[in-house]
Amino acid sequence: MRSDSKNEWKYEESHTALKPRRLRATFEMRELVAETRVDVAQLVMPIFVREGRNVKEKIDEMPGIFRYSPDGELDKEIQEISDLGINAVLLFGLPTKKDLLGSEAYNPSGVVQQAIRRIKDTKPEIVVISDVCMCGYTEHGHCGILGQGGTVENEKTISYLGKIALSQASAGADIVAPSAMMDDQVLAIRRALDSGGFDRTAIMSYSSKFASGFYGPFRVAAGSAPSFGDRKSYQMDPRNAREAIRETQIDVEQGADMIMVKPALAYLDVLSAVRQRFPLPLAAYNVSGEYSMIKAASINGWIDEARVVDEVLHSIRRAGADIIISYFSKDYSRRRNSSKG
Ligand code: PBG
């Protein structure tokens, strides 16, 4: 260390005065110097909707999460979410009928379209985001339309994704969120929305979505597991971070209004890199496997769930997310509201 200049830092003389613990001494002091906060207003609660009447159905793999029918059961859930101060929900639908074209996904009276209308009728201020994909609607469980040899055909699929997005926007969705990882899906959706008169509907692109084992519980919850093969020819390779920048760049150029990194926890480096390069609102998806692992450990008494969830959500925020999509959104908000007393 140099010590020839007057203004130069001299560790030898000053080190006894440097005591970071001063700022950790009390709860209030720690609150004062906290660098990041998770704001309930930026949490999104995912919701599964299924056909039926008066249904609130447990999902065994995701304790505390349910499937709702788009009626009074959904109304109650939305009321609860809104009472907790959460502003936005992300909808996934389970149709009763699946086919090769995933036609229930763009049926004007499909289950998601019903749910969107219902929420917009009862609580219009809630920001409704709807997932645009085909995996829950196709017989084979892939995210698009199959061509020769069972590969997902990009061009055909994006024209259907445009149709799906348009039908959700017509039902009242504020934001459509394409998750199929097809090339040019944002462009196709933007064009379909604009030509249908929905130039005000925003696109939250799942811009870097990795082929992840952490989606396991979701695929049971949504009934969307592929019946053969995997999603590695369209979702990203978990080993790639630079490619995430490229994927995001393309979506931004095609008109995405918001971008996303998914999953969150094994990809915090990607989240941080995307944050540094793009000024758009950035979402992170704290996915089903991340939820279920914590719930399982908590149910077994192995961890303190509240502490771990706090830590996880703040890590996602610290890495650079503005918006956090999490199945813990309600739990976290409930705790925050009660600690304010
Ligand atoms: C649809 C989709 C998936 C998730 C969100 N949208 C599953 C998948 O790609 O297989 C996963 C969300 C989660 O795990 O919570 N393509």
GROMACS .gro file of C-alpha atoms and ligand atoms in nm:
model
  357
    1MET     CA    1   0.000   0.000   0.000
    2ARG     CA    2   0.132   0.347  -0.089
    3SER     CA    3   0.172   0.589   0.195
    4ASP     CA    4   0.364   0.874   0.033
    5SER     CA    5   0.072   1.106  -0.036
    6LYS     CA    6  -0.118   1.291   0.233
    7ASN     CA    7  -0.462   1.190   0.111
    8GLU     CA    8  -0.373   0.830   0.056
    9TRP     CA    9  -0.556   0.569   0.257
   10LYS     CA   10  -0.337   0.420   0.527
   11TYR     CA   11  -0.463   0.090   0.644
   12GLU     CA   12  -0.190   0.055   0.905
   13GLU     CA   13  -0.304   0.363   1.095
   14SER     CA   14  -0.677   0.345   1.048
   15HIS     CA   15  -0.776  -0.018   1.047
   16THR     CA   16  -0.882  -0.024   1.410
   17ALA     CA   17  -1.137   0.247   1.329
   18LEU     CA   18  -1.305   0.048   1.052
   19LYS     CA   19  -1.582  -0.143   1.215
   20PRO     CA   20  -1.865  -0.245   0.983
   21ARG     CA   21  -2.050  -0.394   1.279
   22ARG     CA   22  -2.143  -0.039   1.389
   23LEU     CA   23  -2.411  -0.036   1.121
   24ARG     CA   24  -2.550  -0.373   1.223
   25ALA     CA   25  -2.604  -0.298   1.588
   26THR     CA   26  -2.982  -0.265   1.603
   27PHE     CA   27  -3.284  -0.355   1.396
   28GLU     CA   28  -3.350   0.011   1.319
   29MET     CA   29  -2.991   0.072   1.214
   30ARG     CA   30  -3.003  -0.227   0.981
   31GLU     CA   31  -3.329  -0.102   0.832
   32LEU     CA   32  -3.167   0.235   0.774
   33VAL     CA   33  -2.873   0.100   0.578
   34ALA     CA   34  -3.043  -0.187   0.391
   35GLU     CA   35  -2.941  -0.167   0.025
   36THR     CA   36  -3.233  -0.354  -0.123
   37ARG     CA   37  -3.599  -0.397  -0.042
   38VAL     CA   38  -3.858  -0.628  -0.188
   39ASP     CA   39  -4.165  -0.419  -0.256
   40VAL     CA   40  -4.499  -0.601  -0.251
   41ALA     CA   41  -4.609  -0.369  -0.533
   42GLN     CA   42  -4.357  -0.540  -0.763
   43LEU     CA   43  -4.453  -0.898  -0.685
   44VAL     CA   44  -4.657  -1.106  -0.927
   45MET     CA   45  -4.866  -1.401  -0.809
   46PRO     CA   46  -4.904  -1.690  -1.059
   47ILE     CA   47  -5.251  -1.845  -1.074
   48PHE     CA   48  -5.366  -2.173  -1.229
   49VAL     CA   49  -5.718  -2.179  -1.365
   50ARG     CA   50  -5.910  -2.485  -1.475
   51GLU     CA   51  -6.254  -2.558  -1.610
   52GLY     CA   52  -6.529  -2.654  -1.367
   53ARG     CA   53  -6.749  -2.493  -1.105
   54ASN     CA   54  -6.661  -2.402  -0.748
   55VAL     CA   55  -6.324  -2.569  -0.777
   56LYS     CA   56  -6.027  -2.497  -0.553
   57GLU     CA   57  -5.803  -2.793  -0.612
   58LYS     CA   58  -5.482  -2.870  -0.424
   59ILE     CA   59  -5.158  -2.923  -0.611
   60ASP     CA   60  -4.965  -3.186  -0.413
   61GLU     CA   61  -4.627  -3.093  -0.558
   62MET     CA   62  -4.675  -2.727  -0.464
   63PRO     CA   63  -4.816  -2.709  -0.110
   64GLY     CA   64  -5.024  -2.395  -0.065
   65ILE     CA   65  -5.093  -2.350  -0.437
   66PHE     CA   66  -5.430  -2.438  -0.594
   67ARG     CA   67  -5.615  -2.456  -0.924
   68TYR     CA   68  -5.924  -2.237  -0.938
   69SER     CA   69  -6.233  -2.243  -1.156
   70PRO     CA   70  -6.307  -1.905  -1.317
   71ASP     CA   71  -6.600  -1.825  -1.087
   72GLY     CA   72  -6.650  -1.728  -0.723
   73GLU     CA   73  -6.342  -1.929  -0.624
   74LEU     CA   74  -6.123  -1.716  -0.847
   75ASP     CA   75  -6.297  -1.399  -0.720
   76LYS     CA   76  -6.206  -1.489  -0.361
   77GLU     CA   77  -5.845  -1.554  -0.452
   78ILE     CA   78  -5.818  -1.224  -0.641
   79GLN     CA   79  -5.975  -1.038  -0.350
   80GLU     CA   80  -5.721  -1.191  -0.113
   81ILE     CA   81  -5.432  -1.104  -0.343
   82SER     CA   82  -5.553  -0.750  -0.381
   83ASP     CA   83  -5.607  -0.710  -0.003
   84LEU     CA   84  -5.243  -0.809   0.046
   85GLY     CA   85  -5.131  -0.520  -0.176
   86ILE     CA   86  -5.022  -0.732  -0.471
   87ASN     CA   87  -5.094  -0.559  -0.803
   88ALA     CA   88  -5.044  -0.828  -1.063
   89VAL     CA   89  -5.123  -1.190  -1.143
   90LEU     CA   90  -4.987  -1.427  -1.409
   91LEU     CA   91  -5.246  -1.670  -1.545
   92PHE     CA   92  -5.201  -2.027  -1.666
   93GLY     CA   93  -5.492  -2.233  -1.797
   94LEU     CA   94  -5.573  -2.603  -1.789
   95PRO     CA   95  -5.814  -2.681  -2.074
   96THR     CA   96  -6.042  -2.984  -2.070
   97LYS     CA   97  -5.961  -3.069  -2.428
   98LYS     CA   98  -5.621  -3.086  -2.598
   99ASP     CA   99  -5.540  -3.127  -2.967
  100LEU     CA  100  -5.252  -3.095  -3.211
  101LEU     CA  101  -5.306  -2.722  -3.264
  102GLY     CA  102  -5.365  -2.634  -2.900
  103SER     CA  103  -5.690  -2.479  -3.016
  104GLU     CA  104  -5.829  -2.419  -2.666
  105ALA     CA  105  -5.548  -2.167  -2.616
  106TYR     CA  106  -5.711  -1.926  -2.862
  107ASN     CA  107  -6.073  -2.019  -2.800
  108PRO     CA  108  -6.249  -1.689  -2.714
  109SER     CA  109  -6.432  -1.873  -2.437
  110GLY     CA  110  -6.135  -2.081  -2.324
  111VAL     CA  111  -6.059  -2.112  -1.956
  112VAL     CA  112  -5.792  -1.840  -1.946
  113GLN     CA  113  -6.007  -1.601  -2.148
  114GLN     CA  114  -6.292  -1.662  -1.900
  115ALA     CA  115  -6.057  -1.596  -1.609
  116ILE     CA  116  -5.924  -1.274  -1.762
  117ARG     CA  117  -6.279  -1.144  -1.817
  118ARG     CA  118  -6.380  -1.242  -1.467
  119ILE     CA  119  -6.088  -1.058  -1.307
  120LYS     CA  120  -6.139  -0.751  -1.523
  121ASP     CA  121  -6.509  -0.750  -1.424
  122THR     CA  122  -6.451  -0.787  -1.051
  123LYS     CA  123  -6.115  -0.611  -0.992
  124PRO     CA  124  -6.025  -0.416  -1.305
  125GLU     CA  125  -5.725  -0.250  -1.141
  126ILE     CA  126  -5.537  -0.579  -1.104
  127VAL     CA  127  -5.274  -0.608  -1.377
  128VAL     CA  128  -5.355  -0.927  -1.563
  129ILE     CA  129  -5.062  -1.097  -1.731
  130SER     CA  130  -5.135  -1.409  -1.932
  131ASP     CA  131  -4.890  -1.675  -2.036
  132VAL     CA  132  -4.873  -1.729  -2.412
  133CYS     CA  133  -4.766  -2.083  -2.487
  134MET     CA  134  -4.908  -2.407  -2.624
  135CYS     CA  135  -4.763  -2.678  -2.398
  136GLY     CA  136  -5.067  -2.697  -2.171
  137TYR     CA  137  -5.298  -2.717  -2.473
  138THR     CA  138  -5.132  -2.959  -2.714
  139GLU     CA  139  -5.177  -3.338  -2.694
  140HIS     CA  140  -4.802  -3.391  -2.702
  141GLY     CA  141  -4.717  -3.121  -2.449
  142HIS     CA  142  -4.465  -2.936  -2.664
  143CYS     CA  143  -4.472  -2.557  -2.681
  144GLY     CA  144  -4.570  -2.541  -3.048
  145ILE     CA  145  -4.688  -2.718  -3.358
  146LEU     CA  146  -4.505  -3.032  -3.460
  147GLY     CA  147  -4.371  -3.093  -3.807
  148GLN     CA  148  -4.180  -3.377  -3.967
  149GLY     CA  149  -3.992  -3.596  -3.721
  150GLY     CA  150  -4.153  -3.437  -3.418
  151THR     CA  151  -3.965  -3.107  -3.428
  152VAL     CA  152  -4.150  -2.793  -3.331
  153GLU     CA  153  -4.208  -2.579  -3.640
  154ASN     CA  154  -4.110  -2.223  -3.568
  155GLU     CA  155  -4.304  -2.025  -3.832
  156LYS     CA  156  -4.631  -2.208  -3.790
  157THR     CA  157  -4.604  -2.186  -3.413
  158ILE     CA  158  -4.546  -1.811  -3.401
  159SER     CA  159  -4.853  -1.744  -3.610
  160TYR     CA  160  -5.054  -1.942  -3.352
  161LEU     CA  161  -4.885  -1.758  -3.066
  162GLY     CA  162  -5.007  -1.436  -3.229
  163LYS     CA  163  -5.362  -1.575  -3.235
  164ILE     CA  164  -5.340  -1.680  -2.870
  165ALA     CA  165  -5.207  -1.341  -2.760
  166LEU     CA  166  -5.479  -1.163  -2.956
  167SER     CA  167  -5.754  -1.371  -2.797
  168GLN     CA  168  -5.615  -1.297  -2.449
  169ALA     CA  169  -5.586  -0.926  -2.526
  170SER     CA  170  -5.946  -0.929  -2.654
  171ALA     CA  171  -6.054  -1.086  -2.325
  172GLY     CA  172  -5.885  -0.795  -2.144
  173ALA     CA  173  -5.528  -0.900  -2.060
  174ASP     CA  174  -5.306  -0.600  -1.984
  175ILE     CA  175  -4.985  -0.785  -2.061
  176VAL     CA  176  -4.919  -1.098  -2.265
  177ALA     CA  177  -4.618  -1.307  -2.172
  178PRO     CA  178  -4.483  -1.538  -2.443
  179SER     CA  179  -4.293  -1.832  -2.291
  180ALA     CA  180  -4.262  -2.070  -2.585
  181MET     CA  181  -3.905  -1.966  -2.677
  182MET     CA  182  -3.978  -1.961  -3.051
  183ASP     CA  183  -3.765  -1.731  -3.265
  184ASP     CA  184  -3.947  -1.410  -3.363
  185GLN     CA  185  -4.235  -1.476  -3.126
  186VAL     CA  186  -4.229  -1.120  -2.991
  187LEU     CA  187  -4.245  -0.973  -3.341
  188ALA     CA  188  -4.529  -1.205  -3.444
  189ILE     CA  189  -4.726  -1.121  -3.131
  190ARG     CA  190  -4.667  -0.746  -3.162
  191ARG     CA  191  -4.793  -0.754  -3.520
  192ALA     CA  192  -5.097  -0.962  -3.432
  193LEU     CA  193  -5.187  -0.734  -3.142
  194ASP     CA  194  -5.139  -0.413  -3.340
  195SER     CA  195  -5.336  -0.531  -3.638
  196GLY     CA  196  -5.616  -0.644  -3.408
  197GLY     CA  197  -5.637  -0.298  -3.251
  198PHE     CA  198  -5.449  -0.386  -2.931
  199ASP     CA  199  -5.150  -0.160  -2.965
  200ARG     CA  200  -5.185  -0.074  -2.594
  201THR     CA  201  -5.138  -0.433  -2.475
  202ALA     CA  202  -4.785  -0.481  -2.342
  203ILE     CA  203  -4.553  -0.776  -2.400
  204MET     CA  204  -4.355  -0.925  -2.115
  205SER     CA  205  -4.116  -1.151  -2.295
  206TYR     CA  206  -3.971  -1.460  -2.131
  207SER     CA  207  -3.658  -1.341  -2.307
  208SER     CA  208  -3.410  -1.580  -2.153
  209LYS     CA  209  -3.580  -1.896  -2.046
  210PHE     CA  210  -3.359  -2.194  -1.978
  211ALA     CA  211  -3.436  -2.564  -2.031
  212SER     CA  212  -3.460  -2.632  -1.660
  213GLY     CA  213  -3.534  -2.917  -1.423
  214PHE     CA  214  -3.682  -2.657  -1.189
  215TYR     CA  215  -4.007  -2.654  -1.392
  216GLY     CA  216  -4.096  -3.006  -1.271
  217PRO     CA  217  -4.374  -2.919  -1.023
  218PHE     CA  218  -4.528  -2.665  -1.265
  219ARG     CA  219  -4.562  -2.928  -1.535
  220VAL     CA  220  -4.767  -3.143  -1.298
  221ALA     CA  221  -4.968  -2.839  -1.186
  222ALA     CA  222  -5.041  -2.727  -1.542
  223GLY     CA  223  -5.051  -3.074  -1.698
  224SER     CA  224  -4.796  -2.956  -1.953
  225ALA     CA  225  -4.511  -3.208  -1.950
  226PRO     CA  226  -4.395  -3.314  -2.298
  227SER     CA  227  -4.510  -3.668  -2.381
  228PHE     CA  228  -4.180  -3.739  -2.560
  229GLY     CA  229  -3.838  -3.578  -2.576
  230ASP     CA  230  -3.755  -3.253  -2.402
  231ARG     CA  231  -3.756  -2.878  -2.468
  232LYS     CA  232  -3.384  -2.840  -2.537
  233SER     CA  233  -3.432  -2.750  -2.904
  234TYR     CA  234  -3.617  -2.432  -2.808
  235GLN     CA  235  -3.538  -2.341  -2.446
  236MET     CA  236  -3.187  -2.220  -2.366
  237ASP     CA  237  -2.890  -2.428  -2.258
  238PRO     CA  238  -2.829  -2.367  -1.885
  239ARG     CA  239  -2.458  -2.334  -1.954
  240ASN     CA  240  -2.498  -2.013  -2.154
  241ALA     CA  241  -2.499  -1.660  -2.018
  242ARG     CA  242  -2.379  -1.459  -2.320
  243GLU     CA  243  -2.651  -1.619  -2.526
  244ALA     CA  244  -2.904  -1.477  -2.279
  245ILE     CA  245  -2.785  -1.128  -2.370
  246ARG     CA  246  -2.832  -1.207  -2.737
  247GLU     CA  247  -3.181  -1.353  -2.683
  248THR     CA  248  -3.279  -1.048  -2.480
  249GLN     CA  249  -3.139  -0.808  -2.741
  250ILE     CA  250  -3.349  -0.972  -3.012
  251ASP     CA  251  -3.667  -0.949  -2.806
  252VAL     CA  252  -3.602  -0.585  -2.720
  253GLU     CA  253  -3.552  -0.506  -3.090
  254GLN     CA  254  -3.877  -0.683  -3.171
  255GLY     CA  255  -4.071  -0.468  -2.929
  256ALA     CA  256  -4.076  -0.640  -2.590
  257ASP     CA  257  -4.190  -0.395  -2.322
  258MET     CA  258  -4.049  -0.601  -2.037
  259ILE     CA  259  -3.787  -0.872  -2.027
  260MET     CA  260  -3.733  -1.174  -1.804
  261VAL     CA  261  -3.484  -1.424  -1.673
  262LYS     CA  262  -3.622  -1.765  -1.580
  263PRO     CA  263  -3.556  -1.955  -1.353
  264ALA     CA  264  -3.416  -1.708  -1.100
  265LEU     CA  265  -3.192  -1.874  -0.844
  266ALA     CA  266  -2.953  -2.077  -1.054
  267TYR     CA  267  -2.934  -1.779  -1.295
  268LEU     CA  268  -2.864  -1.478  -1.074
  269ASP     CA  269  -2.548  -1.405  -1.275
  270VAL     CA  270  -2.759  -1.389  -1.591
  271LEU     CA  271  -3.007  -1.161  -1.417
  272SER     CA  272  -2.727  -0.928  -1.314
  273ALA     CA  273  -2.574  -0.924  -1.664
  274VAL     CA  274  -2.911  -0.852  -1.828
  275ARG     CA  275  -2.977  -0.576  -1.573
  276GLN     CA  276  -2.649  -0.403  -1.660
  277ARG     CA  277  -2.721  -0.401  -2.032
  278PHE     CA  278  -3.092  -0.323  -2.069
  279PRO     CA  279  -3.296  -0.035  -1.926
  280LEU     CA  280  -3.634  -0.211  -1.963
  281PRO     CA  281  -3.831  -0.336  -1.664
  282LEU     CA  282  -3.674  -0.671  -1.580
  283ALA     CA  283  -3.867  -0.960  -1.429
  284ALA     CA  284  -3.729  -1.272  -1.266
  285TYR     CA  285  -3.935  -1.588  -1.236
  286ASN     CA  286  -3.882  -1.768  -0.906
  287VAL     CA  287  -4.015  -2.093  -1.055
  288SER     CA  288  -4.208  -2.391  -0.921
  289GLY     CA  289  -3.908  -2.610  -0.834
  290GLU     CA  290  -3.756  -2.324  -0.637
  291TYR     CA  291  -4.083  -2.297  -0.446
  292SER     CA  292  -4.136  -2.667  -0.386
  293MET     CA  293  -3.782  -2.732  -0.261
  294ILE     CA  294  -3.824  -2.468   0.009
  295LYS     CA  295  -4.174  -2.588   0.099
  296ALA     CA  296  -4.056  -2.949   0.125
  297ALA     CA  297  -3.764  -2.860   0.350
  298SER     CA  298  -3.987  -2.636   0.558
  299ILE     CA  299  -4.259  -2.901   0.600
  300ASN     CA  300  -3.989  -3.138   0.723
  301GLY     CA  301  -3.870  -2.879   0.974
  302TRP     CA  302  -3.527  -2.856   0.812
  303ILE     CA  303  -3.527  -2.482   0.746
  304ASP     CA  304  -3.701  -2.169   0.868
  305GLU     CA  305  -3.923  -2.094   0.570
  306ALA     CA  306  -3.983  -1.724   0.636
  307ARG     CA  307  -3.611  -1.650   0.667
  308VAL     CA  308  -3.519  -1.850   0.361
  309VAL     CA  309  -3.792  -1.691   0.148
  310ASP     CA  310  -3.680  -1.344   0.258
  311GLU     CA  311  -3.326  -1.429   0.164
  312VAL     CA  312  -3.422  -1.573  -0.173
  313LEU     CA  313  -3.646  -1.283  -0.275
  314HIS     CA  314  -3.384  -1.028  -0.172
  315SER     CA  315  -3.113  -1.214  -0.362
  316ILE     CA  316  -3.326  -1.185  -0.677
  317ARG     CA  317  -3.380  -0.816  -0.613
  318ARG     CA  318  -3.010  -0.761  -0.537
  319ALA     CA  319  -2.914  -0.929  -0.864
  320GLY     CA  320  -3.125  -0.669  -1.045
  321ALA     CA  321  -3.487  -0.773  -1.087
  322ASP     CA  322  -3.755  -0.504  -1.076
  323ILE     CA  323  -4.043  -0.747  -1.085
  324ILE     CA  324  -4.044  -1.084  -0.909
  325ILE     CA  325  -4.288  -1.353  -1.016
  326SER     CA  326  -4.312  -1.593  -0.724
  327TYR     CA  327  -4.546  -1.851  -0.574
  328PHE     CA  328  -4.432  -1.701  -0.241
  329SER     CA  329  -4.580  -1.360  -0.328
  330LYS     CA  330  -4.885  -1.404  -0.103
  331ASP     CA  331  -4.689  -1.556   0.188
  332TYR     CA  332  -4.431  -1.281   0.173
  333SER     CA  333  -4.689  -1.002   0.151
  334ARG     CA  334  -4.884  -1.149   0.440
  335ARG     CA  335  -4.575  -1.144   0.659
  336ARG     CA  336  -4.483  -0.793   0.551
  337ASN     CA  337  -4.832  -0.665   0.630
  338SER     CA  338  -4.838  -0.830   0.972
  339SER     CA  339  -4.491  -0.706   1.068
  340LYS     CA  340  -4.606  -0.350   0.995
  341GLY     CA  341  -4.869  -0.432   1.258
  342PBG     C1  342  -4.483  -2.277  -2.039
  342PBG     C2  343  -4.428  -2.241  -1.907
  342PBG     C3  344  -4.353  -2.319  -1.815
  342PBG     C4  345  -4.336  -2.239  -1.701
  342PBG     C5  346  -4.395  -2.117  -1.728
  342PBG     N1  347  -4.451  -2.118  -1.854
  342PBG     C6  348  -4.310  -2.458  -1.818
  342PBG     C7  349  -4.216  -2.510  -1.918
  342PBG     O1  350  -4.155  -2.436  -1.995
  342PBG     O2  351  -4.207  -2.632  -1.921
  342PBG     C8  352  -4.265  -2.282  -1.576
  342PBG     C9  353  -4.300  -2.206  -1.452
  342PBG    C10  354  -4.261  -2.272  -1.326
  342PBG     O3  355  -4.190  -2.372  -1.319
  342PBG     O4  356  -4.305  -2.218  -1.223
  342PBG     N2  357  -4.395  -2.297  -2.140
   0.00000   0.00000   0.00000
